[in-house]
Amino acid sequence: MKKLIMLVLICPTLFLYNIGAEAGKLTVTAGNNNFKKAYFAGGCFWCMEESFDKIKGVIKSTSGYSGGSLKNPSYEDVIYKDTGHVETIEVIYDPKETSFKELLNIFWKNIDPFDKYGQFCDKGKSYRSVAFFKDKSEKRIINKSIEDLENKFESEIVTLVWKFDRFYKAEDYHQDYYQKNFLKYLTYKKACQREEVLNKIWN
């Protein structure tokens, strides 16, 4: 009986997740030159995708790799070799509904900006937090935001600030992982105590 109840609760959630994912894909496919892109690294890109997909004005988020020297890296390259890449998400957004500054605030609220070794239970260079900028305006916004946070917390923000170069899309099985592998994702997220750490920092 408990299993049946669990399935009844889970299936509608999965159904709604899939509808949202497909809607986002259709919108992007239609093409809109007014959409913009932002890039953030906050540890596990599965979790970052989930966080940004909920935001009004975000058309789609994609998991991938940025910041390293190796072209077209695989997941194994990034995790097990010193390629310099970090797990990154590409966020396509409508600037009429949200802004880079607002997305940056979402980024902060979903990471531990005081951890220089990685994020939550994922440690290593590929899991470092990075705020990428594409131009001087975005760099100013990031630096001002860091200054404000350091004044608020009276502690150094160790999140890196990098000039964006290239984004390599991750393997298909990583895309929308939180939707396609809902139960496995929840198990991982809970084991990492991600929510507990975030609540402690930001609440």
JSON list of C-alpha atoms in Angstrom, two decimals:
[
{"chain": "A", "resi": 1, "resn": "MET", "atom": "CA", "xyz": [0.00, 0.00, 0.00]},
{"chain": "A", "resi": 2, "resn": "LYS", "atom": "CA", "xyz": [2.86, 2.38, 0.87]},
{"chain": "A", "resi": 3, "resn": "LYS", "atom": "CA", "xyz": [4.50, 1.62, -2.48]},
{"chain": "A", "resi": 4, "resn": "LEU", "atom": "CA", "xyz": [1.25, 2.37, -4.30]},
{"chain": "A", "resi": 5, "resn": "ILE", "atom": "CA", "xyz": [0.83, 5.69, -2.50]},
{"chain": "A", "resi": 6, "resn": "MET", "atom": "CA", "xyz": [4.43, 6.58, -3.29]},
{"chain": "A", "resi": 7, "resn": "LEU", "atom": "CA", "xyz": [3.88, 5.92, -6.99]},
{"chain": "A", "resi": 8, "resn": "VAL", "atom": "CA", "xyz": [0.71, 7.99, -7.03]},
{"chain": "A", "resi": 9, "resn": "LEU", "atom": "CA", "xyz": [2.60, 10.92, -5.49]},
{"chain": "A", "resi": 10, "resn": "ILE", "atom": "CA", "xyz": [5.68, 10.61, -7.67]},
{"chain": "A", "resi": 11, "resn": "CYS", "atom": "CA", "xyz": [4.11, 10.06, -11.11]},
{"chain": "A", "resi": 12, "resn": "PRO", "atom": "CA", "xyz": [2.27, 13.42, -11.33]},
{"chain": "A", "resi": 13, "resn": "THR", "atom": "CA", "xyz": [5.48, 15.16, -10.28]},
{"chain": "A", "resi": 14, "resn": "LEU", "atom": "CA", "xyz": [7.48, 13.42, -12.99]},
{"chain": "A", "resi": 15, "resn": "PHE", "atom": "CA", "xyz": [4.74, 14.21, -15.51]},
{"chain": "A", "resi": 16, "resn": "LEU", "atom": "CA", "xyz": [4.84, 17.93, -14.67]},
{"chain": "A", "resi": 17, "resn": "TYR", "atom": "CA", "xyz": [8.63, 17.99, -14.79]},
{"chain": "A", "resi": 18, "resn": "ASN", "atom": "CA", "xyz": [8.60, 16.47, -18.27]},
{"chain": "A", "resi": 19, "resn": "ILE", "atom": "CA", "xyz": [5.98, 18.94, -19.50]},
{"chain": "A", "resi": 20, "resn": "GLY", "atom": "CA", "xyz": [8.14, 21.80, -18.27]},
{"chain": "A", "resi": 21, "resn": "ALA", "atom": "CA", "xyz": [11.23, 20.39, -19.91]},
{"chain": "A", "resi": 22, "resn": "GLU", "atom": "CA", "xyz": [9.55, 19.90, -23.27]},
{"chain": "A", "resi": 23, "resn": "ALA", "atom": "CA", "xyz": [8.01, 23.37, -23.16]},
{"chain": "A", "resi": 24, "resn": "GLY", "atom": "CA", "xyz": [11.44, 24.88, -22.59]},
{"chain": "A", "resi": 25, "resn": "LYS", "atom": "CA", "xyz": [12.96, 22.92, -25.46]},
{"chain": "A", "resi": 26, "resn": "LEU", "atom": "CA", "xyz": [10.20, 24.00, -27.83]},
{"chain": "A", "resi": 27, "resn": "THR", "atom": "CA", "xyz": [10.66, 27.65, -26.92]},
{"chain": "A", "resi": 28, "resn": "VAL", "atom": "CA", "xyz": [14.41, 27.54, -27.52]},
{"chain": "A", "resi": 29, "resn": "THR", "atom": "CA", "xyz": [14.01, 25.66, -30.78]},
{"chain": "A", "resi": 30, "resn": "ALA", "atom": "CA", "xyz": [11.73, 28.40, -32.04]},
{"chain": "A", "resi": 31, "resn": "GLY", "atom": "CA", "xyz": [14.71, 30.74, -31.82]},
{"chain": "A", "resi": 32, "resn": "ASN", "atom": "CA", "xyz": [14.73, 34.24, -30.42]},
{"chain": "A", "resi": 33, "resn": "ASN", "atom": "CA", "xyz": [17.63, 36.63, -30.96]},
{"chain": "A", "resi": 34, "resn": "ASN", "atom": "CA", "xyz": [16.53, 38.61, -27.91]},
{"chain": "A", "resi": 35, "resn": "PHE", "atom": "CA", "xyz": [17.39, 35.78, -25.52]},
{"chain": "A", "resi": 36, "resn": "LYS", "atom": "CA", "xyz": [20.66, 36.04, -23.60]},
{"chain": "A", "resi": 37, "resn": "LYS", "atom": "CA", "xyz": [23.02, 33.52, -22.01]},
{"chain": "A", "resi": 38, "resn": "ALA", "atom": "CA", "xyz": [24.69, 33.39, -18.62]},
{"chain": "A", "resi": 39, "resn": "TYR", "atom": "CA", "xyz": [27.14, 30.84, -17.24]},
{"chain": "A", "resi": 40, "resn": "PHE", "atom": "CA", "xyz": [27.56, 29.64, -13.66]},
{"chain": "A", "resi": 41, "resn": "ALA", "atom": "CA", "xyz": [29.44, 26.82, -11.95]},
{"chain": "A", "resi": 42, "resn": "GLY", "atom": "CA", "xyz": [28.03, 25.73, -8.61]},
{"chain": "A", "resi": 43, "resn": "GLY", "atom": "CA", "xyz": [29.22, 22.19, -8.08]},
{"chain": "A", "resi": 44, "resn": "CYS", "atom": "CA", "xyz": [26.92, 19.45, -9.33]},
{"chain": "A", "resi": 45, "resn": "PHE", "atom": "CA", "xyz": [25.29, 20.75, -12.52]},
{"chain": "A", "resi": 46, "resn": "TRP", "atom": "CA", "xyz": [22.22, 18.53, -11.98]},
{"chain": "A", "resi": 47, "resn": "CYS", "atom": "CA", "xyz": [21.33, 20.63, -8.94]},
{"chain": "A", "resi": 48, "resn": "MET", "atom": "CA", "xyz": [22.06, 23.92, -10.63]},
{"chain": "A", "resi": 49, "resn": "GLU", "atom": "CA", "xyz": [19.81, 23.01, -13.54]},
{"chain": "A", "resi": 50, "resn": "GLU", "atom": "CA", "xyz": [16.94, 22.33, -11.18]},
{"chain": "A", "resi": 51, "resn": "SER", "atom": "CA", "xyz": [17.47, 25.62, -9.36]},
{"chain": "A", "resi": 52, "resn": "PHE", "atom": "CA", "xyz": [17.49, 27.78, -12.48]},
{"chain": "A", "resi": 53, "resn": "ASP", "atom": "CA", "xyz": [14.74, 25.98, -14.38]},
{"chain": "A", "resi": 54, "resn": "LYS", "atom": "CA", "xyz": [12.30, 27.17, -11.70]},
{"chain": "A", "resi": 55, "resn": "ILE", "atom": "CA", "xyz": [13.04, 30.85, -12.33]},
{"chain": "A", "resi": 56, "resn": "LYS", "atom": "CA", "xyz": [10.63, 32.99, -14.32]},
{"chain": "A", "resi": 57, "resn": "GLY", "atom": "CA", "xyz": [12.36, 34.26, -17.44]},
{"chain": "A", "resi": 58, "resn": "VAL", "atom": "CA", "xyz": [14.72, 31.29, -17.72]},
{"chain": "A", "resi": 59, "resn": "ILE", "atom": "CA", "xyz": [14.04, 29.54, -21.01]},
{"chain": "A", "resi": 60, "resn": "LYS", "atom": "CA", "xyz": [16.39, 26.61, -20.51]},
{"chain": "A", "resi": 61, "resn": "SER", "atom": "CA", "xyz": [19.48, 25.53, -18.62]},
{"chain": "A", "resi": 62, "resn": "THR", "atom": "CA", "xyz": [22.04, 23.09, -20.00]},
{"chain": "A", "resi": 63, "resn": "SER", "atom": "CA", "xyz": [24.75, 21.13, -18.19]},
{"chain": "A", "resi": 64, "resn": "GLY", "atom": "CA", "xyz": [28.28, 21.32, -19.50]},
{"chain": "A", "resi": 65, "resn": "TYR", "atom": "CA", "xyz": [31.92, 22.22, -18.91]},
{"chain": "A", "resi": 66, "resn": "SER", "atom": "CA", "xyz": [33.81, 25.52, -19.04]},
{"chain": "A", "resi": 67, "resn": "GLY", "atom": "CA", "xyz": [37.08, 27.09, -18.01]},
{"chain": "A", "resi": 68, "resn": "GLY", "atom": "CA", "xyz": [39.56, 24.44, -19.12]},
{"chain": "A", "resi": 69, "resn": "SER", "atom": "CA", "xyz": [42.02, 23.97, -21.96]},
{"chain": "A", "resi": 70, "resn": "LEU", "atom": "CA", "xyz": [40.91, 20.62, -23.38]},
{"chain": "A", "resi": 71, "resn": "LYS", "atom": "CA", "xyz": [38.52, 20.85, -26.33]},
{"chain": "A", "resi": 72, "resn": "ASN", "atom": "CA", "xyz": [35.31, 18.80, -26.23]},
{"chain": "A", "resi": 73, "resn": "PRO", "atom": "CA", "xyz": [36.03, 17.20, -22.84]},
{"chain": "A", "resi": 74, "resn": "SER", "atom": "CA", "xyz": [34.07, 14.21, -21.60]},
{"chain": "A", "resi": 75, "resn": "TYR", "atom": "CA", "xyz": [32.73, 13.83, -18.07]},
{"chain": "A", "resi": 76, "resn": "GLU", "atom": "CA", "xyz": [35.57, 11.41, -17.31]},
{"chain": "A", "resi": 77, "resn": "ASP", "atom": "CA", "xyz": [38.13, 13.93, -18.61]},
{"chain": "A", "resi": 78, "resn": "VAL", "atom": "CA", "xyz": [36.79, 16.70, -16.40]},
{"chain": "A", "resi": 79, "resn": "ILE", "atom": "CA", "xyz": [36.43, 14.59, -13.24]},
{"chain": "A", "resi": 80, "resn": "TYR", "atom": "CA", "xyz": [39.54, 12.42, -13.45]},
{"chain": "A", "resi": 81, "resn": "LYS", "atom": "CA", "xyz": [42.02, 14.52, -15.43]},
{"chain": "A", "resi": 82, "resn": "ASP", "atom": "CA", "xyz": [43.40, 17.97, -14.71]},
{"chain": "A", "resi": 83, "resn": "THR", "atom": "CA", "xyz": [41.65, 19.72, -17.61]},
{"chain": "A", "resi": 84, "resn": "GLY", "atom": "CA", "xyz": [40.84, 22.86, -15.64]},
{"chain": "A", "resi": 85, "resn": "HIS", "atom": "CA", "xyz": [37.15, 22.68, -16.47]},
{"chain": "A", "resi": 86, "resn": "VAL", "atom": "CA", "xyz": [34.37, 23.07, -13.92]},
{"chain": "A", "resi": 87, "resn": "GLU", "atom": "CA", "xyz": [30.86, 21.67, -14.11]},
{"chain": "A", "resi": 88, "resn": "THR", "atom": "CA", "xyz": [28.92, 24.59, -15.55]},
{"chain": "A", "resi": 89, "resn": "ILE", "atom": "CA", "xyz": [25.41, 25.41, -16.62]},
{"chain": "A", "resi": 90, "resn": "GLU", "atom": "CA", "xyz": [24.43, 27.56, -19.56]},
{"chain": "A", "resi": 91, "resn": "VAL", "atom": "CA", "xyz": [21.32, 29.58, -18.74]},
{"chain": "A", "resi": 92, "resn": "ILE", "atom": "CA", "xyz": [19.27, 30.92, -21.64]},
{"chain": "A", "resi": 93, "resn": "TYR", "atom": "CA", "xyz": [17.01, 33.69, -20.41]},
{"chain": "A", "resi": 94, "resn": "ASP", "atom": "CA", "xyz": [14.65, 36.40, -21.56]},
{"chain": "A", "resi": 95, "resn": "PRO", "atom": "CA", "xyz": [16.04, 39.80, -20.45]},
{"chain": "A", "resi": 96, "resn": "LYS", "atom": "CA", "xyz": [12.51, 41.20, -20.53]},
{"chain": "A", "resi": 97, "resn": "GLU", "atom": "CA", "xyz": [11.58, 38.93, -17.62]},
{"chain": "A", "resi": 98, "resn": "THR", "atom": "CA", "xyz": [14.81, 38.60, -15.65]},
{"chain": "A", "resi": 99, "resn": "SER", "atom": "CA", "xyz": [18.36, 39.98, -15.65]},
{"chain": "A", "resi": 100, "resn": "PHE", "atom": "CA", "xyz": [21.94, 38.87, -15.20]},
{"chain": "A", "resi": 101, "resn": "LYS", "atom": "CA", "xyz": [21.94, 40.48, -11.76]},
{"chain": "A", "resi": 102, "resn": "GLU", "atom": "CA", "xyz": [18.85, 38.54, -10.70]},
{"chain": "A", "resi": 103, "resn": "LEU", "atom": "CA", "xyz": [20.31, 35.28, -12.03]},
{"chain": "A", "resi": 104, "resn": "LEU", "atom": "CA", "xyz": [23.52, 35.99, -10.13]},
{"chain": "A", "resi": 105, "resn": "ASN", "atom": "CA", "xyz": [21.49, 36.33, -6.93]},
{"chain": "A", "resi": 106, "resn": "ILE", "atom": "CA", "xyz": [19.90, 32.94, -7.65]},
{"chain": "A", "resi": 107, "resn": "PHE", "atom": "CA", "xyz": [23.38, 31.53, -8.17]},
{"chain": "A", "resi": 108, "resn": "TRP", "atom": "CA", "xyz": [24.59, 32.76, -4.77]},
{"chain": "A", "resi": 109, "resn": "LYS", "atom": "CA", "xyz": [21.55, 31.35, -2.97]},
{"chain": "A", "resi": 110, "resn": "ASN", "atom": "CA", "xyz": [22.31, 27.89, -4.40]},
{"chain": "A", "resi": 111, "resn": "ILE", "atom": "CA", "xyz": [25.99, 27.59, -3.53]},
{"chain": "A", "resi": 112, "resn": "ASP", "atom": "CA", "xyz": [28.33, 27.73, -0.55]},
{"chain": "A", "resi": 113, "resn": "PRO", "atom": "CA", "xyz": [30.53, 30.73, -1.50]},
{"chain": "A", "resi": 114, "resn": "PHE", "atom": "CA", "xyz": [32.92, 29.99, 1.37]},
{"chain": "A", "resi": 115, "resn": "ASP", "atom": "CA", "xyz": [34.01, 26.54, 0.18]},
{"chain": "A", "resi": 116, "resn": "LYS", "atom": "CA", "xyz": [37.15, 26.68, -1.97]},
{"chain": "A", "resi": 117, "resn": "TYR", "atom": "CA", "xyz": [37.48, 22.91, -2.28]},
{"chain": "A", "resi": 118, "resn": "GLY", "atom": "CA", "xyz": [34.22, 22.20, -4.12]},
{"chain": "A", "resi": 119, "resn": "GLN", "atom": "CA", "xyz": [30.54, 22.25, -3.23]},
{"chain": "A", "resi": 120, "resn": "PHE", "atom": "CA", "xyz": [28.75, 20.27, -0.54]},
{"chain": "A", "resi": 121, "resn": "CYS", "atom": "CA", "xyz": [29.72, 16.57, -0.78]},
{"chain": "A", "resi": 122, "resn": "ASP", "atom": "CA", "xyz": [31.47, 17.03, -4.16]},
{"chain": "A", "resi": 123, "resn": "LYS", "atom": "CA", "xyz": [35.09, 18.05, -3.75]},
{"chain": "A", "resi": 124, "resn": "GLY", "atom": "CA", "xyz": [37.76, 18.71, -6.34]},
{"chain": "A", "resi": 125, "resn": "LYS", "atom": "CA", "xyz": [38.70, 21.34, -8.92]},
{"chain": "A", "resi": 126, "resn": "SER", "atom": "CA", "xyz": [35.84, 20.47, -11.25]},
{"chain": "A", "resi": 127, "resn": "TYR", "atom": "CA", "xyz": [33.30, 21.26, -8.52]},
{"chain": "A", "resi": 128, "resn": "ARG", "atom": "CA", "xyz": [34.59, 24.73, -7.63]},
{"chain": "A", "resi": 129, "resn": "SER", "atom": "CA", "xyz": [32.10, 27.59, -7.77]},
{"chain": "A", "resi": 130, "resn": "VAL", "atom": "CA", "xyz": [32.66, 30.12, -10.55]},
{"chain": "A", "resi": 131, "resn": "ALA", "atom": "CA", "xyz": [30.75, 33.18, -11.73]},
{"chain": "A", "resi": 132, "resn": "PHE", "atom": "CA", "xyz": [31.53, 33.74, -15.41]},
{"chain": "A", "resi": 133, "resn": "PHE", "atom": "CA", "xyz": [31.34, 37.12, -17.10]},
{"chain": "A", "resi": 134, "resn": "LYS", "atom": "CA", "xyz": [31.14, 37.83, -20.84]},
{"chain": "A", "resi": 135, "resn": "ASP", "atom": "CA", "xyz": [31.70, 41.59, -20.74]},
{"chain": "A", "resi": 136, "resn": "LYS", "atom": "CA", "xyz": [32.73, 44.46, -18.46]},
{"chain": "A", "resi": 137, "resn": "SER", "atom": "CA", "xyz": [29.16, 45.06, -17.34]},
{"chain": "A", "resi": 138, "resn": "GLU", "atom": "CA", "xyz": [28.72, 41.51, -16.04]},
{"chain": "A", "resi": 139, "resn": "LYS", "atom": "CA", "xyz": [32.14, 41.65, -14.38]},
{"chain": "A", "resi": 140, "resn": "ARG", "atom": "CA", "xyz": [31.16, 44.84, -12.53]},
{"chain": "A", "resi": 141, "resn": "ILE", "atom": "CA", "xyz": [27.90, 43.28, -11.39]},
{"chain": "A", "resi": 142, "resn": "ILE", "atom": "CA", "xyz": [29.71, 40.20, -10.07]},
{"chain": "A", "resi": 143, "resn": "ASN", "atom": "CA", "xyz": [32.42, 42.18, -8.27]},
{"chain": "A", "resi": 144, "resn": "LYS", "atom": "CA", "xyz": [29.87, 44.52, -6.67]},
{"chain": "A", "resi": 145, "resn": "SER", "atom": "CA", "xyz": [27.80, 41.54, -5.56]},
{"chain": "A", "resi": 146, "resn": "ILE", "atom": "CA", "xyz": [30.85, 39.89, -3.98]},
{"chain": "A", "resi": 147, "resn": "GLU", "atom": "CA", "xyz": [31.71, 43.12, -2.17]},
{"chain": "A", "resi": 148, "resn": "ASP", "atom": "CA", "xyz": [28.17, 43.33, -0.79]},
{"chain": "A", "resi": 149, "resn": "LEU", "atom": "CA", "xyz": [28.21, 39.70, 0.36]},
{"chain": "A", "resi": 150, "resn": "GLU", "atom": "CA", "xyz": [31.59, 40.04, 2.06]},
{"chain": "A", "resi": 151, "resn": "ASN", "atom": "CA", "xyz": [30.30, 43.08, 3.95]},
{"chain": "A", "resi": 152, "resn": "LYS", "atom": "CA", "xyz": [27.17, 41.17, 4.94]},
{"chain": "A", "resi": 153, "resn": "PHE", "atom": "CA", "xyz": [28.90, 38.00, 6.12]},
{"chain": "A", "resi": 154, "resn": "GLU", "atom": "CA", "xyz": [32.16, 39.64, 7.22]},
{"chain": "A", "resi": 155, "resn": "SER", "atom": "CA", "xyz": [33.98, 36.78, 5.54]},
{"chain": "A", "resi": 156, "resn": "GLU", "atom": "CA", "xyz": [35.85, 36.24, 2.27]},
{"chain": "A", "resi": 157, "resn": "ILE", "atom": "CA", "xyz": [33.89, 34.96, -0.72]},
{"chain": "A", "resi": 158, "resn": "VAL", "atom": "CA", "xyz": [36.10, 32.35, -2.40]},
{"chain": "A", "resi": 159, "resn": "THR", "atom": "CA", "xyz": [33.92, 31.83, -5.48]},
{"chain": "A", "resi": 160, "resn": "LEU", "atom": "CA", "xyz": [36.07, 32.40, -8.55]},
{"chain": "A", "resi": 161, "resn": "VAL", "atom": "CA", "xyz": [35.36, 35.06, -11.19]},
{"chain": "A", "resi": 162, "resn": "TRP", "atom": "CA", "xyz": [36.42, 33.99, -14.68]},
{"chain": "A", "resi": 163, "resn": "LYS", "atom": "CA", "xyz": [36.13, 35.48, -18.15]},
{"chain": "A", "resi": 164, "resn": "PHE", "atom": "CA", "xyz": [33.85, 33.21, -20.15]},
{"chain": "A", "resi": 165, "resn": "ASP", "atom": "CA", "xyz": [35.52, 31.51, -23.09]},
{"chain": "A", "resi": 166, "resn": "ARG", "atom": "CA", "xyz": [33.75, 28.37, -24.28]},
{"chain": "A", "resi": 167, "resn": "PHE", "atom": "CA", "xyz": [30.99, 26.08, -23.13]},
{"chain": "A", "resi": 168, "resn": "TYR", "atom": "CA", "xyz": [30.97, 22.38, -23.96]},
{"chain": "A", "resi": 169, "resn": "LYS", "atom": "CA", "xyz": [27.64, 20.64, -23.57]},
{"chain": "A", "resi": 170, "resn": "ALA", "atom": "CA", "xyz": [27.77, 17.60, -21.29]},
{"chain": "A", "resi": 171, "resn": "GLU", "atom": "CA", "xyz": [26.64, 14.13, -22.30]},
{"chain": "A", "resi": 172, "resn": "ASP", "atom": "CA", "xyz": [22.92, 13.61, -22.89]},
{"chain": "A", "resi": 173, "resn": "TYR", "atom": "CA", "xyz": [22.45, 11.50, -19.76]},
{"chain": "A", "resi": 174, "resn": "HIS", "atom": "CA", "xyz": [23.41, 14.53, -17.65]},
{"chain": "A", "resi": 175, "resn": "GLN", "atom": "CA", "xyz": [20.80, 16.81, -19.22]},
{"chain": "A", "resi": 176, "resn": "ASP", "atom": "CA", "xyz": [17.63, 17.28, -17.14]},
{"chain": "A", "resi": 177, "resn": "TYR", "atom": "CA", "xyz": [18.92, 14.57, -14.82]},
{"chain": "A", "resi": 178, "resn": "TYR", "atom": "CA", "xyz": [16.74, 15.79, -11.96]},
{"chain": "A", "resi": 179, "resn": "GLN", "atom": "CA", "xyz": [13.69, 15.10, -14.13]},
{"chain": "A", "resi": 180, "resn": "LYS", "atom": "CA", "xyz": [14.70, 11.89, -15.88]},
{"chain": "A", "resi": 181, "resn": "ASN", "atom": "CA", "xyz": [16.15, 10.23, -12.76]},
{"chain": "A", "resi": 182, "resn": "PHE", "atom": "CA", "xyz": [13.97, 11.83, -10.13]},
{"chain": "A", "resi": 183, "resn": "LEU", "atom": "CA", "xyz": [14.37, 9.32, -7.27]},
{"chain": "A", "resi": 184, "resn": "LYS", "atom": "CA", "xyz": [18.12, 8.84, -7.76]},
{"chain": "A", "resi": 185, "resn": "TYR", "atom": "CA", "xyz": [18.55, 12.59, -7.88]},
{"chain": "A", "resi": 186, "resn": "LEU", "atom": "CA", "xyz": [16.63, 13.14, -4.65]},
{"chain": "A", "resi": 187, "resn": "THR", "atom": "CA", "xyz": [18.68, 10.44, -2.92]},
{"chain": "A", "resi": 188, "resn": "TYR", "atom": "CA", "xyz": [21.93, 12.07, -4.05]},
{"chain": "A", "resi": 189, "resn": "LYS", "atom": "CA", "xyz": [20.77, 15.56, -3.09]},
{"chain": "A", "resi": 190, "resn": "LYS", "atom": "CA", "xyz": [19.69, 14.46, 0.39]},
{"chain": "A", "resi": 191, "resn": "ALA", "atom": "CA", "xyz": [22.92, 12.53, 0.98]},
{"chain": "A", "resi": 192, "resn": "CYS", "atom": "CA", "xyz": [24.90, 15.66, 0.11]},
{"chain": "A", "resi": 193, "resn": "GLN", "atom": "CA", "xyz": [22.88, 17.67, 2.66]},
{"chain": "A", "resi": 194, "resn": "ARG", "atom": "CA", "xyz": [22.67, 20.44, 0.10]},
{"chain": "A", "resi": 195, "resn": "GLU", "atom": "CA", "xyz": [19.47, 21.98, 1.45]},
{"chain": "A", "resi": 196, "resn": "GLU", "atom": "CA", "xyz": [20.72, 21.91, 5.04]},
{"chain": "A", "resi": 197, "resn": "VAL", "atom": "CA", "xyz": [23.92, 23.75, 4.16]},
{"chain": "A", "resi": 198, "resn": "LEU", "atom": "CA", "xyz": [22.12, 26.33, 2.03]},
{"chain": "A", "resi": 199, "resn": "ASN", "atom": "CA", "xyz": [19.56, 27.01, 4.74]},
{"chain": "A", "resi": 200, "resn": "LYS", "atom": "CA", "xyz": [22.30, 27.47, 7.30]},
{"chain": "A", "resi": 201, "resn": "ILE", "atom": "CA", "xyz": [24.12, 30.01, 5.12]},
{"chain": "A", "resi": 202, "resn": "TRP", "atom": "CA", "xyz": [21.27, 31.97, 3.59]},
{"chain": "A", "resi": 203, "resn": "ASN", "atom": "CA", "xyz": [18.50, 31.75, 6.17]}
]
